[in-house]
Amino acid sequence: MRDPYEVLGVDRKAGAGDIKSAYRRLAKKLHPDANKNDPKAATRFAEINAAYEILGEEDKRKAFDRGEIDAEGKPRFHGFGGGGPRPGGGPGGGFGPDAHFESFNFGPEGFTRSTRRGARGGSFGGFEDILKEAFGGMGGGRGGRGGTGSTFEPEDFGIGADVHAALTVTLPEAARGVTERLRLPTGKDVDVKIPAGITNGQQIRLKGQGMAGQAGAGDVLITVSITPHAVFALEGADVRLDLPVTLYEAALGAKVRVPTLDKPVEITIPPWTSSGRTFRLKGKGFPAKTGRGDLLATVRIVLPENSDAELEALMKKWRGEKPYDPRKDM
């Protein structure tokens, strides 16, 4: 993970108020509910939560500044030499009798913090309070929804054990299914199996692959985005494309190759086919619960790139001898 000061965009000498304001501003800007079309919003939101977990608490911030913990809040081991501080006994950090291992819980009392020894602290006043304030006091706990707008779950604040990530695939990959290697915001690499027929914005849940917690590991929630394709356009389960044909293919008829999400197929263009005519290829579209859609290929007549004197002469002769008006019914 990046330096938490860099993530929140604050100076290392910034006061607690400045850090809180920076986090509040970024949380409001980057929350996934406010950036549903941005596949990277969830990753950035998780990153600022992790940064504020370090800098928003005085003891952790001091420990980070002294080099006792890293940007993920994990202890840095400096060795146990004879002249150095014993583990957990002071600035050197470690796991001695004075070490405090914090955990966070969510229940009827709100967010609470406790240590390994069971000493219970006050209600957690960081992520929850700031986000409620930033979004107008919206959101309750898991048990209900208060106010209007979005409701923020514990995992949204980075307090829980769930991890949010984003993944982008191409339209053909979404159609046939694919396995992608993904690095999570935690730094862990996982193999993600994308099922055939996944839709844009759909989430994949990896059970037990998230952050460890008191009740066990949480889940990984991956939001999948489908990149726009240069040729195909998705309409429900149907796939549309423009099929370029030459003037002579349209006039005389021809067999032409048509790309699909799988492999190209050959279709017959009947003689005297006008531009705009659509051919339907059954079962060559996108997979869906109700069955695979169709491919809709619309003919577009394309003239040669360079002008041709013979063709121009023929068209002038045709215009003079056999004029017609394709717009007479408009």
Coordinates of C-alpha atoms in Angstrom, one line a residue:
M1 CA 0.0 0.0 0.0
R2 CA 1.1 3.6 -0.7
D3 CA 2.2 6.0 2.1
P4 CA -1.0 7.0 3.9
Y5 CA 0.0 10.7 3.9
E6 CA 0.2 10.5 0.1
V7 CA -3.1 8.6 -0.2
L8 CA -4.9 11.3 1.8
G9 CA -2.9 14.1 0.2
V10 CA -1.8 15.7 3.4
D11 CA 1.6 16.9 4.8
R12 CA 3.4 14.8 7.4
K13 CA 3.0 17.7 9.8
A14 CA -0.8 18.1 9.2
G15 CA -3.0 18.3 12.2
A16 CA -5.7 15.8 13.2
G17 CA -8.4 18.2 11.9
D18 CA -6.7 18.5 8.5
I19 CA -6.4 14.8 8.2
K20 CA -10.1 14.3 9.1
S21 CA -11.1 17.0 6.6
A22 CA -9.0 15.3 3.8
Y23 CA -10.5 11.9 4.5
R24 CA -14.1 13.3 4.7
R25 CA -13.6 15.1 1.3
L26 CA -12.1 12.0 -0.4
A27 CA -14.7 9.6 1.1
K28 CA -17.5 11.7 -0.2
K29 CA -15.9 12.0 -3.6
L30 CA -14.8 8.3 -4.1
H31 CA -17.6 6.3 -2.4
P32 CA -18.7 3.5 -4.8
D33 CA -22.3 4.5 -4.5
A34 CA -21.4 7.9 -6.0
N35 CA -19.2 6.4 -8.7
K36 CA -21.2 3.4 -10.0
N37 CA -19.7 3.8 -13.5
D38 CA -16.1 3.9 -12.2
P39 CA -14.6 0.4 -11.8
K40 CA -11.7 1.8 -9.8
A41 CA -13.7 3.7 -7.2
A42 CA -14.1 0.8 -4.9
T43 CA -10.3 0.2 -4.9
R44 CA -9.5 3.9 -4.2
F45 CA -12.2 4.0 -1.5
A46 CA -10.7 1.0 0.3
E47 CA -7.2 2.7 0.1
I48 CA -8.3 5.9 1.7
N49 CA -10.1 4.0 4.5
A50 CA -6.9 2.0 5.2
A51 CA -4.9 5.3 5.2
Y52 CA -7.2 7.0 7.6
E53 CA -7.2 3.9 9.9
I54 CA -3.5 4.7 10.4
L55 CA -3.4 8.5 10.4
G56 CA -6.8 9.1 12.1
E57 CA -5.7 7.5 15.4
E58 CA -3.0 9.3 17.3
D59 CA -1.2 6.2 18.6
K60 CA -1.1 4.4 15.2
R61 CA 0.0 7.6 13.5
K62 CA 2.9 8.0 15.9
A63 CA 3.8 4.3 15.5
F64 CA 3.9 4.7 11.7
D65 CA 5.9 7.9 11.9
R66 CA 8.5 6.1 14.2
G67 CA 8.6 3.2 11.7
E68 CA 7.1 0.7 14.1
I69 CA 4.3 -0.2 11.7
D70 CA 4.0 -0.2 7.9
A71 CA 1.4 1.5 5.7
E72 CA -1.0 -1.5 6.3
G73 CA -0.6 -1.2 10.1
K74 CA 1.5 -4.3 10.3
P75 CA 4.4 -4.3 12.8
R76 CA 7.9 -3.8 11.4
F77 CA 10.3 -6.3 13.0
H78 CA 13.7 -4.8 13.8
G79 CA 15.3 -7.9 15.3
F80 CA 15.8 -8.8 19.0
G81 CA 19.4 -7.9 19.6
G82 CA 20.8 -7.9 23.1
G83 CA 21.1 -4.1 23.4
G84 CA 17.7 -3.3 21.7
P85 CA 14.3 -3.0 23.2
R86 CA 12.5 -6.2 23.9
P87 CA 9.5 -7.0 21.9
G88 CA 6.4 -4.9 22.8
G89 CA 8.4 -3.1 25.5
G90 CA 8.6 0.4 23.9
P91 CA 9.3 2.3 20.8
G92 CA 10.8 -0.8 19.1
G93 CA 7.3 -2.4 18.9
G94 CA 6.6 -6.1 18.9
F95 CA 4.5 -8.5 20.8
G96 CA 5.3 -8.0 24.5
P97 CA 3.0 -7.8 27.5
D98 CA 2.3 -4.1 26.8
A99 CA 1.3 -4.7 23.1
H100 CA -2.3 -3.7 22.2
F101 CA -4.0 -5.8 19.6
E102 CA -7.1 -3.9 18.5
S103 CA -10.2 -5.3 16.9
F104 CA -13.4 -3.6 15.8
N105 CA -17.0 -4.9 16.2
F106 CA -20.4 -3.7 15.1
G107 CA -23.5 -4.3 17.2
P108 CA -26.4 -2.5 18.8
E109 CA -24.0 0.0 20.4
G110 CA -22.5 1.0 17.1
F111 CA -18.8 0.5 16.3
T112 CA -16.7 -0.5 19.3
R113 CA -13.0 -1.2 19.8
S114 CA -11.4 -3.7 22.1
T115 CA -7.9 -5.0 22.9
R116 CA -6.8 -8.6 23.2
R117 CA -6.9 -8.2 27.0
G118 CA -10.6 -7.4 26.7
A119 CA -10.4 -3.7 27.8
R120 CA -13.2 -2.0 25.9
G121 CA -12.7 1.4 24.5
G122 CA -15.3 4.0 23.6
S123 CA -17.4 3.9 20.5
F124 CA -15.3 4.2 17.3
G125 CA -15.6 7.8 16.2
G126 CA -13.6 7.7 13.0
F127 CA -15.0 6.3 9.8
E128 CA -18.7 6.0 10.9
D129 CA -19.0 9.6 12.2
I130 CA -17.1 11.2 9.4
L131 CA -19.0 9.3 6.7
K132 CA -22.4 10.0 8.3
E133 CA -21.4 13.7 8.5
A134 CA -20.1 13.7 4.9
F135 CA -23.3 12.1 3.5
G136 CA -25.8 14.1 5.5
G137 CA -26.2 11.6 8.4
M138 CA -27.4 8.8 6.2
G139 CA -27.1 5.2 7.1
G140 CA -27.7 3.1 10.1
G141 CA -26.3 -0.3 10.8
R142 CA -27.0 -3.6 9.2
G143 CA -30.3 -3.8 10.9
G144 CA -32.0 -1.0 9.1
R145 CA -31.8 2.1 6.9
G146 CA -32.1 5.5 8.4
G147 CA -32.7 8.8 6.5
T148 CA -32.6 8.9 2.7
G149 CA -30.1 7.9 0.1
S150 CA -27.4 5.3 0.5
T151 CA -26.9 3.2 3.6
F152 CA -23.3 2.5 4.6
E153 CA -22.5 -1.0 5.8
P154 CA -19.5 -1.7 8.1
E155 CA -17.5 -3.0 5.2
D156 CA -18.1 0.3 3.3
F157 CA -16.1 2.0 6.1
G158 CA -13.2 -0.5 5.8
I159 CA -14.0 -1.5 9.4
G160 CA -15.3 -4.9 8.6
A161 CA -13.6 -7.9 7.0
D162 CA -14.9 -7.5 3.5
V163 CA -12.6 -6.2 0.7
H164 CA -13.8 -4.4 -2.4
A165 CA -12.0 -4.6 -5.7
A166 CA -12.7 -4.0 -9.4
L167 CA -12.0 -5.9 -12.6
T168 CA -12.4 -5.1 -16.3
V169 CA -13.0 -7.6 -19.1
T170 CA -13.7 -7.4 -22.8
L171 CA -17.1 -8.2 -24.3
P172 CA -15.9 -11.5 -25.8
E173 CA -14.4 -12.5 -22.4
A174 CA -17.6 -11.7 -20.7
A175 CA -19.5 -13.8 -23.2
R176 CA -17.4 -17.0 -23.0
G177 CA -16.1 -16.6 -19.4
V178 CA -12.5 -16.3 -18.4
T179 CA -10.2 -16.6 -15.4
E180 CA -8.3 -13.5 -14.4
R181 CA -5.4 -12.9 -11.9
L182 CA -6.3 -9.9 -9.7
R183 CA -4.3 -8.1 -7.0
L184 CA -6.5 -7.0 -4.2
P185 CA -6.1 -3.7 -2.3
T186 CA -4.6 -5.8 0.5
G187 CA -1.7 -6.9 -1.8
K188 CA -3.0 -10.4 -2.1
D189 CA -3.2 -12.1 -5.5
V190 CA -6.3 -14.2 -6.3
D191 CA -7.6 -16.0 -9.4
V192 CA -11.1 -14.8 -10.3
K193 CA -13.3 -17.0 -12.4
I194 CA -15.6 -14.8 -14.6
P195 CA -18.7 -16.8 -15.5
A196 CA -20.0 -16.7 -19.1
G197 CA -22.7 -14.1 -19.5
I198 CA -21.7 -11.8 -16.7
T199 CA -23.2 -8.3 -17.0
N200 CA -21.6 -4.9 -16.7
G201 CA -21.5 -3.8 -13.0
Q202 CA -22.2 -7.3 -11.7
Q203 CA -20.4 -8.3 -8.5
I204 CA -18.5 -11.6 -7.8
R205 CA -18.2 -12.7 -4.2
L206 CA -15.2 -14.7 -3.1
K207 CA -16.1 -16.3 0.2
G208 CA -13.5 -16.2 3.0
Q209 CA -10.9 -14.4 0.8
G210 CA -11.1 -11.0 2.6
M211 CA -9.5 -9.6 5.7
A212 CA -9.3 -11.7 8.8
G213 CA -11.6 -10.8 11.7
Q214 CA -12.7 -12.1 15.1
A215 CA -15.5 -14.1 13.5
G216 CA -13.3 -15.4 10.6
A217 CA -12.2 -14.0 7.3
G218 CA -14.5 -11.8 5.3
D219 CA -15.3 -11.9 1.6
V220 CA -13.9 -10.2 -1.4
L221 CA -16.5 -8.3 -3.5
I222 CA -15.3 -7.7 -7.0
T223 CA -17.2 -5.3 -9.3
V224 CA -16.8 -6.4 -13.0
S225 CA -16.9 -3.8 -15.8
I226 CA -17.1 -4.6 -19.5
T227 CA -15.1 -2.4 -21.8
P228 CA -16.8 -1.0 -24.9
H229 CA -16.1 -3.0 -28.1
A230 CA -14.9 -1.4 -31.3
V231 CA -17.2 -3.5 -33.5
F232 CA -20.0 -5.0 -31.3
A233 CA -22.7 -3.1 -29.3
L234 CA -24.7 -5.0 -26.6
E235 CA -28.5 -4.5 -26.5
G236 CA -29.7 -6.8 -23.8
A237 CA -28.8 -10.3 -25.0
D238 CA -28.5 -9.2 -28.6
V239 CA -25.3 -8.0 -30.2
R240 CA -25.4 -5.4 -33.0
L241 CA -22.7 -4.6 -35.6
D242 CA -22.4 -2.6 -38.8
L243 CA -21.4 -4.8 -41.7
P244 CA -19.5 -2.9 -44.5
V245 CA -20.2 -4.2 -48.0
T246 CA -19.0 -2.9 -51.4
L247 CA -21.3 -1.3 -54.0
Y248 CA -21.0 -4.3 -56.3
E249 CA -21.6 -6.8 -53.4
A250 CA -24.8 -5.0 -52.6
A251 CA -25.9 -4.8 -56.3
L252 CA -24.9 -8.3 -57.4
G253 CA -25.0 -10.3 -54.2
A254 CA -22.1 -12.0 -52.4
K255 CA -21.0 -14.3 -49.6
V256 CA -19.3 -12.3 -46.8
R257 CA -17.6 -13.1 -43.5
V258 CA -19.3 -11.7 -40.4
P259 CA -17.4 -11.6 -37.1
T260 CA -19.2 -12.9 -34.0
L261 CA -18.3 -13.1 -30.3
D262 CA -17.0 -16.6 -31.0
K263 CA -15.6 -17.1 -34.5
P264 CA -16.5 -15.6 -37.9
V265 CA -19.4 -17.0 -39.9
E266 CA -20.4 -16.6 -43.6
I267 CA -23.7 -15.2 -44.7
T268 CA -25.2 -14.6 -48.1
I269 CA -26.0 -11.0 -49.2
P270 CA -28.8 -11.2 -51.8
P271 CA -28.5 -9.1 -55.0
W272 CA -29.9 -5.6 -54.8
T273 CA -29.5 -5.3 -51.0
S274 CA -29.9 -1.7 -49.7
S275 CA -27.8 -0.1 -47.0
G276 CA -29.6 -0.4 -43.7
R277 CA -30.9 -3.9 -44.2
T278 CA -30.4 -6.0 -41.1
F279 CA -29.6 -9.8 -41.0
R280 CA -30.4 -11.7 -37.9
L281 CA -28.0 -14.6 -36.9
K282 CA -29.9 -16.7 -34.4
G283 CA -28.0 -17.7 -31.2
K284 CA -24.9 -15.7 -32.1
G285 CA -25.4 -13.0 -29.4
F286 CA -24.7 -12.8 -25.7
P287 CA -25.5 -15.6 -23.3
A288 CA -28.3 -14.8 -20.8
K289 CA -30.5 -16.7 -18.3
T290 CA -33.3 -16.8 -20.9
G291 CA -31.0 -18.2 -23.6
R292 CA -28.4 -16.8 -25.9
G293 CA -29.3 -13.7 -27.9
D294 CA -28.9 -13.0 -31.6
L295 CA -26.4 -11.2 -33.7
L296 CA -27.9 -8.3 -35.7
A297 CA -25.8 -7.3 -38.7
T298 CA -26.8 -4.1 -40.5
V299 CA -25.5 -3.6 -44.0
R300 CA -23.6 -0.4 -44.7
I301 CA -22.6 0.2 -48.4
V302 CA -19.1 1.6 -48.5
L303 CA -17.6 3.3 -51.6
P304 CA -14.0 2.9 -52.6
E305 CA -11.5 5.1 -50.7
N306 CA -10.2 6.8 -53.8
S307 CA -12.4 8.3 -56.5
D308 CA -12.8 6.4 -59.8
A309 CA -13.4 8.2 -63.1
E310 CA -15.1 5.1 -64.7
L311 CA -17.5 4.7 -61.7
E312 CA -18.3 8.4 -61.7
A313 CA -19.1 8.3 -65.5
L314 CA -21.3 5.3 -64.9
M315 CA -23.2 7.1 -62.1
K316 CA -23.7 10.2 -64.2
K317 CA -25.1 8.1 -67.1
W318 CA -27.3 6.2 -64.6
R319 CA -28.6 9.5 -63.1
G320 CA -29.5 10.8 -66.5
E321 CA -31.1 7.7 -67.9
K322 CA -32.6 6.0 -64.8
P323 CA -33.2 8.5 -62.1
Y324 CA -35.0 7.4 -58.9
D325 CA -35.9 9.1 -55.5
P326 CA -35.3 7.0 -52.4
R327 CA -36.7 9.9 -50.3
K328 CA -40.1 10.2 -52.0
D329 CA -42.0 8.8 -49.0
M330 CA -40.3 11.0 -46.4

